[in-house]
Amino acid sequence: MNVLSEDLRQTTGTPTQPSEAETDDWWKTFELNDAALPQEVRSQFPILSRVLGDDTDPKPLIYLDSAATSQKPNFVIDALTSYYTSTNSNVHRGAHKLSRDATSQYEAARTTVAKLVNAKREEIVFTSGATEAINLVAYSWGRQHLKEGDEVITTVCEHHSNIVPWQMVCKERGAKLRYMGIVSGETTGDVLDVDALEGLLSPRTKLVTFQHVSNVLGATHPLEAMVATIRSYNPNIKILIDACQSVPHMPVDVQTLNIDFLAASGHKLCGPTGIGFLWGREELLNSMDPFMGGGEMIMDVYQQESSYAPAPGRFEAGTPAIAQAIGMGAAVEYIQEIGMERIHAYEVELAGYLVKRMESVEGVRILGPSGGAERAALVAFVTEGVHPSDLSTFLDMEGIAIRAGHHCCQVLHRELGYSHSARASLYFYNTKEDVDFFIEKLVETLDFFRNIGNGDDSI
């Protein structure tokens, strides 16, 4: 696969942040360091050329919702089509040519995903997504190891998929779920209260789990420092990382993180929906009971008992999501061809530009870290007098797709004092022009509602 020219693959650039604005129109002359990246790839994403509206009022799609799901390049779409038109067969159980080919492609995808996070292929369990991956740990590991009085530590920043499973298994086992909070300040913005972690750890702590990157705050949590605190207190405490918002956007190496489990989804890294993966240490996975029973995950089955296959097979009961796994493997090949370092550098730069533009919009409160802190390429925000759903609806009429709601983070929104927020999230296929058009229409929409509130009958 040749996604990019050789020259562009070698050009990662240095991420830059927009300098302090000297004039109100500073952004008109601001140039991204690696503006060539989205121009190279956009034509490979068919949906990005879609025009909404009608012939009399066409609206080119401006997709700013990649934190919810990314768009898919032709390379992934072609991999799915090729599987269904030339290889479709069940895996592992057939000696015929189609089955052998399907098995080869399915297992090759596992190897590709393993390379993405620098893992052994035996440590990659295919799941329906990150939600199932986290549930797998909660029920398979949690039911074996949590007992009455034990504690699991998480954070108020978590996606519901990393809260609800732990609520359920803790209730079942008589364990307690404890939370790290957030701190908010004028100079720091809204950030995870990392200093609280040490005080929460106790002899009863059995597992700590948290996001690598917040899907609301846009903050990259200090994973290395947090892991060091946990390991220095008790090296036997298990650590699970939700990497849904980091694996698609930056290099992630499980060998250097010193953690035990990592969950990620395929649809956020240009892959299909309905597929994700769990990484776990091989010896730990093989010590865990299966999450579900059925075909494929067994060694031998007798009338009263069964023996189980080694990982990852013991956690992949039944016919797997074959096409989706192959599609995720293709997506990983695609983003690796571009280069994770280059993707990360570009997104840091684009995120800095988005934040700088939004800081100048009257009536907008940006959620997350401030003071020039490096952010992920997403911004959740609230506005004075305009509900996020109304804002999203009006922007949609201009062809701009953003997310509105609690983003599966009701706990965090309550901590912040809001029920909902709007969120614009970017990927490497977004451009400076996407951001500029979004800001233009955001300002227009807020002015519209502001004038309504002032009783302006001329609008």
Short mmCIF file of C-alpha atoms in Angstrom, two decimals:
data_model
loop_
_atom_site.label_atom_id
_atom_site.label_comp_id
_atom_site.label_asym_id
_atom_site.label_seq_id
_atom_site.Cartn_x
_atom_site.Cartn_y
_atom_site.Cartn_z
CA MET A 1 0.00 0.00 0.00
CA ASN A 2 1.26 3.46 -0.89
CA VAL A 3 -0.92 5.94 0.97
CA LEU A 4 1.50 8.85 0.73
CA SER A 5 4.45 9.86 -1.33
CA GLU A 6 7.84 9.00 0.14
CA ASP A 7 8.67 12.65 0.74
CA LEU A 8 5.51 13.19 2.76
CA ARG A 9 5.96 10.02 4.78
CA GLN A 10 9.31 11.34 5.88
CA THR A 11 7.95 14.76 6.79
CA THR A 12 6.54 14.74 10.27
CA GLY A 13 7.35 18.35 11.11
CA THR A 14 7.41 19.91 14.54
CA PRO A 15 4.03 20.60 16.09
CA THR A 16 3.50 24.30 16.54
CA GLN A 17 0.99 26.27 18.54
CA PRO A 18 -0.47 29.51 17.21
CA SER A 19 1.34 32.46 18.74
CA GLU A 20 -0.48 35.13 20.69
CA ALA A 21 -2.77 36.99 18.39
CA GLU A 22 -1.50 40.45 17.55
CA THR A 23 -4.63 41.30 15.58
CA ASP A 24 -8.13 39.89 15.39
CA ASP A 25 -7.46 38.44 11.95
CA TRP A 26 -4.16 36.69 12.80
CA TRP A 27 -5.70 33.39 11.74
CA LYS A 28 -6.00 34.51 8.12
CA THR A 29 -2.24 34.28 7.63
CA PHE A 30 -1.57 31.43 10.04
CA GLU A 31 -0.28 28.32 8.30
CA LEU A 32 -0.18 24.78 9.63
CA ASN A 33 3.25 23.21 9.60
CA ASP A 34 2.01 20.05 7.87
CA ALA A 35 -1.00 21.27 5.90
CA ALA A 36 -0.07 18.80 3.15
CA LEU A 37 -1.21 15.80 5.21
CA PRO A 38 -5.00 16.20 4.90
CA GLN A 39 -4.66 17.24 1.27
CA GLU A 40 -2.86 13.98 0.53
CA VAL A 41 -5.47 11.76 2.16
CA ARG A 42 -8.87 13.44 1.82
CA SER A 43 -9.58 12.03 -1.65
CA GLN A 44 -9.17 8.54 -0.19
CA PHE A 45 -12.22 9.07 2.09
CA PRO A 46 -15.29 9.01 -0.19
CA ILE A 47 -17.70 10.41 2.38
CA LEU A 48 -15.66 13.59 2.80
CA SER A 49 -16.67 14.65 -0.72
CA ARG A 50 -20.36 14.34 0.09
CA VAL A 51 -22.46 17.46 -0.41
CA LEU A 52 -25.46 17.86 1.88
CA GLY A 53 -28.50 20.03 1.30
CA ASP A 54 -29.94 20.24 -2.21
CA ASP A 55 -29.02 21.61 -5.63
CA THR A 56 -30.23 25.09 -4.73
CA ASP A 57 -28.33 25.23 -1.45
CA PRO A 58 -25.46 22.71 -1.43
CA LYS A 59 -23.54 22.25 1.81
CA PRO A 60 -20.18 20.45 1.59
CA LEU A 61 -19.77 18.10 4.54
CA ILE A 62 -17.49 19.38 7.32
CA TYR A 63 -17.05 16.32 9.54
CA LEU A 64 -15.99 17.26 13.09
CA ASP A 65 -17.14 14.17 14.98
CA SER A 66 -14.22 11.75 14.71
CA ALA A 67 -14.06 11.20 18.48
CA ALA A 68 -17.42 9.44 18.07
CA THR A 69 -16.36 7.52 14.97
CA SER A 70 -13.81 8.12 12.25
CA GLN A 71 -14.48 8.03 8.54
CA LYS A 72 -13.21 5.12 6.43
CA PRO A 73 -10.70 5.25 3.58
CA ASN A 74 -11.05 3.29 0.35
CA PHE A 75 -8.28 0.98 1.52
CA VAL A 76 -10.51 -0.27 4.35
CA ILE A 77 -13.69 -0.30 2.28
CA ASP A 78 -11.90 -2.33 -0.42
CA ALA A 79 -10.59 -4.81 2.16
CA LEU A 80 -14.15 -5.45 3.38
CA THR A 81 -15.52 -5.76 -0.14
CA SER A 82 -12.71 -8.08 -1.17
CA TYR A 83 -13.35 -10.38 1.78
CA TYR A 84 -17.05 -10.69 1.02
CA THR A 85 -16.62 -11.08 -2.74
CA SER A 86 -13.64 -13.43 -2.84
CA THR A 87 -12.89 -14.99 0.56
CA ASN A 88 -16.07 -15.19 2.63
CA SER A 89 -15.89 -18.29 4.81
CA ASN A 90 -15.75 -19.23 8.47
CA VAL A 91 -12.31 -19.30 10.05
CA HIS A 92 -10.28 -21.98 11.82
CA ARG A 93 -12.69 -24.83 11.16
CA GLY A 94 -12.30 -25.58 7.47
CA ALA A 95 -9.71 -27.28 5.29
CA HIS A 96 -10.96 -25.81 2.02
CA LYS A 97 -9.30 -22.93 0.21
CA LEU A 98 -11.77 -20.22 1.22
CA SER A 99 -11.57 -21.11 4.90
CA ARG A 100 -7.78 -21.21 4.81
CA ASP A 101 -7.64 -17.81 3.13
CA ALA A 102 -10.16 -16.29 5.54
CA THR A 103 -8.24 -17.67 8.51
CA SER A 104 -4.98 -16.33 7.13
CA GLN A 105 -6.42 -12.82 6.68
CA TYR A 106 -8.14 -12.87 10.07
CA GLU A 107 -4.99 -13.91 11.93
CA ALA A 108 -2.84 -11.54 9.86
CA ALA A 109 -5.04 -8.72 11.15
CA ARG A 110 -4.25 -9.82 14.71
CA THR A 111 -0.54 -9.62 13.94
CA THR A 112 -1.00 -6.15 12.43
CA VAL A 113 -2.87 -4.86 15.47
CA ALA A 114 -0.25 -6.37 17.78
CA LYS A 115 2.48 -4.46 15.94
CA LEU A 116 0.54 -1.21 16.35
CA VAL A 117 0.85 -1.38 20.15
CA ASN A 118 4.10 -3.41 20.20
CA ALA A 119 2.54 -6.55 21.64
CA LYS A 120 2.70 -10.28 21.04
CA ARG A 121 -0.09 -11.49 18.78
CA GLU A 122 -1.16 -13.97 21.48
CA GLU A 123 -2.00 -10.98 23.67
CA ILE A 124 -4.53 -9.42 21.26
CA VAL A 125 -8.13 -10.48 21.85
CA PHE A 126 -10.61 -9.38 19.21
CA THR A 127 -13.81 -8.00 20.75
CA SER A 128 -16.89 -6.19 19.45
CA GLY A 129 -15.32 -2.95 20.65
CA ALA A 130 -13.70 -1.32 23.65
CA THR A 131 -16.92 -1.73 25.65
CA GLU A 132 -16.76 -5.50 25.37
CA ALA A 133 -13.02 -5.43 26.07
CA ILE A 134 -13.57 -3.61 29.37
CA ASN A 135 -16.51 -5.87 30.27
CA LEU A 136 -14.30 -8.87 29.55
CA VAL A 137 -11.79 -7.71 32.16
CA ALA A 138 -14.50 -6.74 34.63
CA TYR A 139 -16.25 -10.10 34.49
CA SER A 140 -13.44 -12.52 33.71
CA TRP A 141 -10.74 -11.00 35.90
CA GLY A 142 -13.06 -9.21 38.34
CA ARG A 143 -15.20 -12.20 39.23
CA GLN A 144 -12.08 -14.25 39.94
CA HIS A 145 -10.19 -11.70 42.00
CA LEU A 146 -12.56 -9.20 43.61
CA LYS A 147 -14.06 -10.08 46.97
CA GLU A 148 -16.07 -8.26 49.60
CA GLY A 149 -14.33 -5.12 50.80
CA ASP A 150 -11.92 -4.90 47.85
CA GLU A 151 -11.68 -1.65 45.90
CA VAL A 152 -11.47 -0.58 42.28
CA ILE A 153 -10.30 2.95 41.51
CA THR A 154 -11.38 4.88 38.44
CA THR A 155 -11.96 8.56 37.61
CA VAL A 156 -14.96 10.85 37.17
CA CYS A 157 -13.71 11.50 33.62
CA GLU A 158 -14.53 8.02 32.37
CA HIS A 159 -16.79 7.00 29.53
CA HIS A 160 -19.75 4.99 30.79
CA SER A 161 -18.15 1.86 29.35
CA ASN A 162 -15.44 2.16 32.00
CA ILE A 163 -17.83 2.89 34.86
CA VAL A 164 -20.96 0.76 34.47
CA PRO A 165 -19.20 -2.64 34.16
CA TRP A 166 -17.28 -1.91 37.36
CA GLN A 167 -20.45 -0.80 39.15
CA MET A 168 -22.06 -4.10 38.16
CA VAL A 169 -19.19 -6.40 39.11
CA CYS A 170 -18.44 -4.49 42.33
CA LYS A 171 -22.08 -4.81 43.37
CA GLU A 172 -22.00 -8.52 42.58
CA ARG A 173 -18.77 -9.13 44.49
CA GLY A 174 -19.32 -6.73 47.39
CA ALA A 175 -16.42 -4.52 46.32
CA LYS A 176 -16.30 -0.71 46.31
CA LEU A 177 -15.77 1.63 43.37
CA ARG A 178 -13.78 4.77 44.22
CA TYR A 179 -13.15 7.84 42.08
CA MET A 180 -10.43 10.34 41.35
CA GLY A 181 -12.01 13.75 40.86
CA ILE A 182 -11.11 16.81 38.82
CA VAL A 183 -9.79 20.23 39.76
CA SER A 184 -10.71 23.41 37.91
CA GLY A 185 -8.86 26.69 37.94
CA GLU A 186 -8.29 29.78 35.85
CA THR A 187 -4.71 28.83 35.04
CA THR A 188 -5.12 25.06 34.71
CA GLY A 189 -8.62 24.69 33.33
CA ASP A 190 -10.35 21.39 34.10
CA VAL A 191 -7.88 18.58 34.78
CA LEU A 192 -7.80 15.24 36.53
CA ASP A 193 -6.83 15.51 40.21
CA VAL A 194 -3.81 13.25 39.87
CA ASP A 195 -2.57 14.13 43.35
CA ALA A 196 -5.62 12.37 44.81
CA LEU A 197 -4.51 8.99 43.48
CA GLU A 198 -1.97 8.32 46.20
CA GLY A 199 -4.55 8.98 48.91
CA LEU A 200 -7.06 6.60 47.31
CA LEU A 201 -4.67 3.65 47.11
CA SER A 202 -5.00 1.19 49.97
CA PRO A 203 -4.30 -2.47 50.81
CA ARG A 204 -7.82 -3.14 49.48
CA THR A 205 -7.08 -1.72 46.00
CA LYS A 206 -7.09 -4.49 43.42
CA LEU A 207 -7.38 -2.58 40.12
CA VAL A 208 -7.05 0.97 38.82
CA THR A 209 -8.57 1.91 35.48
CA PHE A 210 -8.69 5.21 33.59
CA GLN A 211 -8.69 6.81 30.15
CA HIS A 212 -5.42 7.62 28.45
CA VAL A 213 -7.08 10.61 26.74
CA SER A 214 -10.38 12.11 27.89
CA ASN A 215 -13.12 12.14 25.26
CA VAL A 216 -14.56 15.31 26.84
CA LEU A 217 -11.67 17.25 28.36
CA GLY A 218 -9.29 16.51 25.50
CA ALA A 219 -6.57 16.00 28.10
CA THR A 220 -3.88 13.37 27.87
CA HIS A 221 -3.67 12.10 31.42
CA PRO A 222 -0.15 11.68 32.89
CA LEU A 223 -0.21 7.92 32.44
CA GLU A 224 3.47 7.36 33.19
CA ALA A 225 3.33 9.25 36.48
CA MET A 226 0.07 7.61 37.53
CA VAL A 227 1.37 4.13 36.78
CA ALA A 228 4.56 4.88 38.71
CA THR A 229 2.48 5.94 41.74
CA ILE A 230 0.45 2.74 41.59
CA ARG A 231 3.43 0.44 41.08
CA SER A 232 5.43 2.06 43.88
CA TYR A 233 2.53 1.52 46.27
CA ASN A 234 1.83 -2.07 45.23
CA PRO A 235 3.21 -3.64 42.03
CA ASN A 236 0.48 -6.29 42.11
CA ILE A 237 -2.39 -3.86 41.56
CA LYS A 238 -3.75 -4.40 38.07
CA ILE A 239 -4.00 -1.43 35.67
CA LEU A 240 -6.46 -1.18 32.77
CA ILE A 241 -6.23 1.68 30.29
CA ASP A 242 -9.06 2.86 28.03
CA ALA A 243 -7.07 3.87 24.95
CA CYS A 244 -9.94 4.64 22.57
CA GLN A 245 -8.88 8.26 22.17
CA SER A 246 -5.12 7.63 22.11
CA VAL A 247 -4.37 4.57 19.97
CA PRO A 248 -5.84 6.17 16.79
CA HIS A 249 -3.96 9.42 17.33
CA MET A 250 -0.50 8.80 18.77
CA PRO A 251 2.15 6.10 19.21
CA VAL A 252 1.21 3.70 22.02
CA ASP A 253 3.66 1.04 23.19
CA VAL A 254 2.36 -1.40 25.78
CA GLN A 255 5.89 -2.60 26.50
CA THR A 256 6.85 0.78 27.95
CA LEU A 257 3.59 1.60 29.74
CA ASN A 258 3.97 -1.00 32.53
CA ILE A 259 0.24 -1.73 32.56
CA ASP A 260 -1.76 -4.97 32.48
CA PHE A 261 -4.68 -4.36 30.11
CA LEU A 262 -5.50 -1.92 27.31
CA ALA A 263 -8.82 -1.55 25.47
CA ALA A 264 -9.34 0.15 22.11
CA SER A 265 -11.95 0.32 19.36
CA GLY A 266 -11.55 -0.18 15.64
CA HIS A 267 -14.10 2.32 14.37
CA LYS A 268 -12.20 5.28 15.84
CA LEU A 269 -9.02 4.42 13.90
CA CYS A 270 -10.55 4.31 10.40
CA GLY A 271 -11.77 0.72 10.82
CA PRO A 272 -15.28 -0.77 10.73
CA THR A 273 -17.78 -0.65 13.55
CA GLY A 274 -18.37 -3.76 15.63
CA ILE A 275 -14.69 -4.54 16.23
CA GLY A 276 -12.07 -3.62 18.78
CA PHE A 277 -9.44 -5.33 20.86
CA LEU A 278 -8.19 -6.04 24.33
CA TRP A 279 -4.49 -6.26 24.98
CA GLY A 280 -3.50 -8.14 28.10
CA ARG A 281 -0.33 -9.71 29.40
CA GLU A 282 -0.23 -13.27 28.07
CA GLU A 283 0.24 -14.98 31.42
CA LEU A 284 -2.56 -12.88 32.90
CA LEU A 285 -4.99 -13.68 30.09
CA ASN A 286 -4.27 -17.39 30.41
CA SER A 287 -4.98 -17.25 34.14
CA MET A 288 -8.46 -15.82 33.55
CA ASP A 289 -11.64 -17.81 33.04
CA PRO A 290 -13.41 -17.31 29.70
CA PHE A 291 -15.86 -14.45 29.39
CA MET A 292 -18.30 -16.46 27.24
CA GLY A 293 -18.66 -20.12 26.39
CA GLY A 294 -19.23 -21.77 23.03
CA GLY A 295 -17.38 -22.97 20.00
CA GLU A 296 -13.82 -21.98 19.17
CA MET A 297 -12.79 -21.17 22.76
CA ILE A 298 -12.43 -24.77 23.89
CA MET A 299 -9.83 -27.52 23.86
CA ASP A 300 -12.05 -30.48 24.83
CA VAL A 301 -15.71 -30.67 25.81
CA TYR A 302 -17.15 -33.47 27.95
CA GLN A 303 -20.62 -33.90 29.42
CA GLN A 304 -19.81 -32.23 32.73
CA GLU A 305 -16.72 -30.13 32.07
CA SER A 306 -14.59 -28.52 29.40
CA SER A 307 -11.02 -27.38 28.98
CA TYR A 308 -10.26 -24.05 27.36
CA ALA A 309 -8.00 -22.88 24.58
CA PRO A 310 -5.08 -20.62 25.44
CA ALA A 311 -5.45 -16.90 24.90
CA PRO A 312 -6.61 -15.26 22.79
CA GLY A 313 -8.87 -18.09 21.62
CA ARG A 314 -10.46 -18.66 25.04
CA PHE A 315 -12.05 -15.20 24.81
CA GLU A 316 -13.33 -15.47 21.23
CA ALA A 317 -16.33 -17.76 21.49
CA GLY A 318 -18.39 -18.46 18.39
CA THR A 319 -17.97 -17.22 14.85
CA PRO A 320 -15.98 -13.99 15.18
CA ALA A 321 -16.44 -10.69 13.37
CA ILE A 322 -14.20 -11.87 10.55
CA ALA A 323 -14.73 -9.10 8.02
CA GLN A 324 -14.57 -6.44 10.71
CA ALA A 325 -11.28 -7.80 12.06
CA ILE A 326 -9.81 -7.85 8.55
CA GLY A 327 -11.08 -4.29 8.07
CA MET A 328 -9.49 -3.16 11.32
CA GLY A 329 -6.23 -4.74 10.24
CA ALA A 330 -6.42 -2.78 6.98
CA ALA A 331 -7.13 0.42 8.91
CA VAL A 332 -4.08 -0.13 11.11
CA GLU A 333 -1.95 -0.68 8.00
CA TYR A 334 -3.33 2.55 6.59
CA ILE A 335 -2.57 4.79 9.56
CA GLN A 336 0.81 3.17 10.12
CA GLU A 337 1.72 3.88 6.51
CA ILE A 338 1.06 7.56 7.21
CA GLY A 339 2.96 7.28 10.49
CA MET A 340 1.61 7.65 14.01
CA GLU A 341 4.24 10.25 14.87
CA ARG A 342 3.18 12.35 11.91
CA ILE A 343 -0.52 11.98 12.71
CA HIS A 344 0.08 13.01 16.31
CA ALA A 345 2.22 16.00 15.38
CA TYR A 346 -0.36 17.28 12.91
CA GLU A 347 -3.27 16.82 15.30
CA VAL A 348 -1.49 18.63 18.15
CA GLU A 349 -0.92 21.54 15.79
CA LEU A 350 -4.49 21.55 14.48
CA ALA A 351 -5.91 21.21 18.01
CA GLY A 352 -3.89 24.21 19.15
CA TYR A 353 -5.30 26.22 16.28
CA LEU A 354 -8.89 25.15 17.04
CA VAL A 355 -8.55 26.06 20.72
CA LYS A 356 -7.00 29.43 19.90
CA ARG A 357 -9.84 30.26 17.51
CA MET A 358 -12.50 29.17 19.99
CA GLU A 359 -10.98 31.18 22.83
CA SER A 360 -11.85 34.33 20.89
CA VAL A 361 -15.53 33.41 20.44
CA GLU A 362 -17.75 35.37 22.80
CA GLY A 363 -19.89 33.28 25.14
CA VAL A 364 -17.95 30.02 24.76
CA ARG A 365 -16.53 28.07 27.69
CA ILE A 366 -14.04 25.41 26.66
CA LEU A 367 -13.94 22.32 28.87
CA GLY A 368 -10.56 20.82 29.70
CA PRO A 369 -7.02 22.03 30.29
CA SER A 370 -6.01 25.60 29.53
CA GLY A 371 -2.91 27.73 29.72
CA GLY A 372 -1.46 26.45 26.44
CA ALA A 373 -1.44 22.81 27.56
CA GLU A 374 -1.14 20.27 24.77
CA ARG A 375 -4.56 18.86 23.97
CA ALA A 376 -5.99 16.06 21.91
CA ALA A 377 -7.72 17.15 18.72
CA LEU A 378 -11.13 17.58 20.32
CA VAL A 379 -12.84 20.44 22.12
CA ALA A 380 -15.98 20.06 24.22
CA PHE A 381 -17.62 23.36 25.08
CA VAL A 382 -20.72 25.07 26.40
CA THR A 383 -22.21 28.35 25.27
CA GLU A 384 -24.21 31.05 26.99
CA GLY A 385 -27.93 30.73 26.36
CA VAL A 386 -27.75 28.06 23.64
CA HIS A 387 -28.37 24.38 24.34
CA PRO A 388 -25.78 22.09 22.70
CA SER A 389 -28.51 20.25 20.79
CA ASP A 390 -29.82 23.50 19.30
CA LEU A 391 -26.31 24.56 18.41
CA SER A 392 -25.59 21.22 16.76
CA THR A 393 -28.84 21.38 14.79
CA PHE A 394 -28.11 24.83 13.42
CA LEU A 395 -24.56 23.87 12.49
CA ASP A 396 -25.87 20.74 10.79
CA MET A 397 -27.94 22.96 8.53
CA GLU A 398 -24.62 24.41 7.35
CA GLY A 399 -23.16 20.95 6.68
CA ILE A 400 -21.11 20.86 9.89
CA ALA A 401 -21.25 17.65 11.91
CA ILE A 402 -20.43 18.03 15.61
CA ARG A 403 -21.58 16.04 18.62
CA ALA A 404 -24.02 17.28 21.27
CA GLY A 405 -24.93 15.54 24.52
CA HIS A 406 -23.09 14.14 27.51
CA HIS A 407 -20.76 12.04 25.31
CA CYS A 408 -21.39 9.01 27.57
CA CYS A 409 -19.80 10.99 30.43
CA GLN A 410 -22.68 12.00 32.69
CA VAL A 411 -20.55 11.73 35.83
CA LEU A 412 -17.97 14.14 34.44
CA HIS A 413 -20.58 16.61 33.22
CA ARG A 414 -22.17 16.69 36.67
CA GLU A 415 -18.75 17.39 38.19
CA LEU A 416 -18.33 20.27 35.74
CA GLY A 417 -21.81 21.61 36.52
CA TYR A 418 -23.39 20.96 33.11
CA SER A 419 -25.83 18.38 31.80
CA HIS A 420 -24.56 18.47 28.22
CA SER A 421 -21.89 19.99 26.02
CA ALA A 422 -21.11 20.36 22.36
CA ARG A 423 -17.95 18.77 20.96
CA ALA A 424 -15.91 19.32 17.82
CA SER A 425 -13.35 16.58 17.22
CA LEU A 426 -10.76 16.33 14.48
CA TYR A 427 -8.65 13.72 12.73
CA PHE A 428 -5.74 13.88 10.33
CA TYR A 429 -8.09 14.37 7.37
CA ASN A 430 -9.41 17.67 8.76
CA THR A 431 -8.02 20.97 7.52
CA LYS A 432 -7.49 24.50 8.76
CA GLU A 433 -10.32 25.49 6.45
CA ASP A 434 -12.65 23.05 8.25
CA VAL A 435 -11.87 24.82 11.52
CA ASP A 436 -12.28 28.28 9.99
CA PHE A 437 -15.70 27.45 8.52
CA PHE A 438 -16.81 25.91 11.82
CA ILE A 439 -15.79 29.06 13.72
CA GLU A 440 -17.53 31.30 11.19
CA LYS A 441 -20.82 29.41 11.50
CA LEU A 442 -20.48 29.03 15.28
CA VAL A 443 -20.20 32.81 15.64
CA GLU A 444 -23.14 33.35 13.30
CA THR A 445 -25.29 30.87 15.22
CA LEU A 446 -24.47 32.35 18.62
CA ASP A 447 -25.19 35.84 17.28
CA PHE A 448 -28.53 34.60 15.96
CA PHE A 449 -29.61 33.26 19.34
CA ARG A 450 -28.22 36.31 21.12
CA ASN A 451 -30.31 38.59 18.91
CA ILE A 452 -33.41 36.52 19.56
CA GLY A 453 -32.79 36.91 23.28
CA ASN A 454 -32.51 40.66 22.81
CA GLY A 455 -35.82 40.79 20.98
CA ASP A 456 -34.38 41.71 17.59
CA ASP A 457 -37.25 41.37 15.11
CA SER A 458 -35.04 42.03 12.09
CA ILE A 459 -33.40 38.56 12.00
#
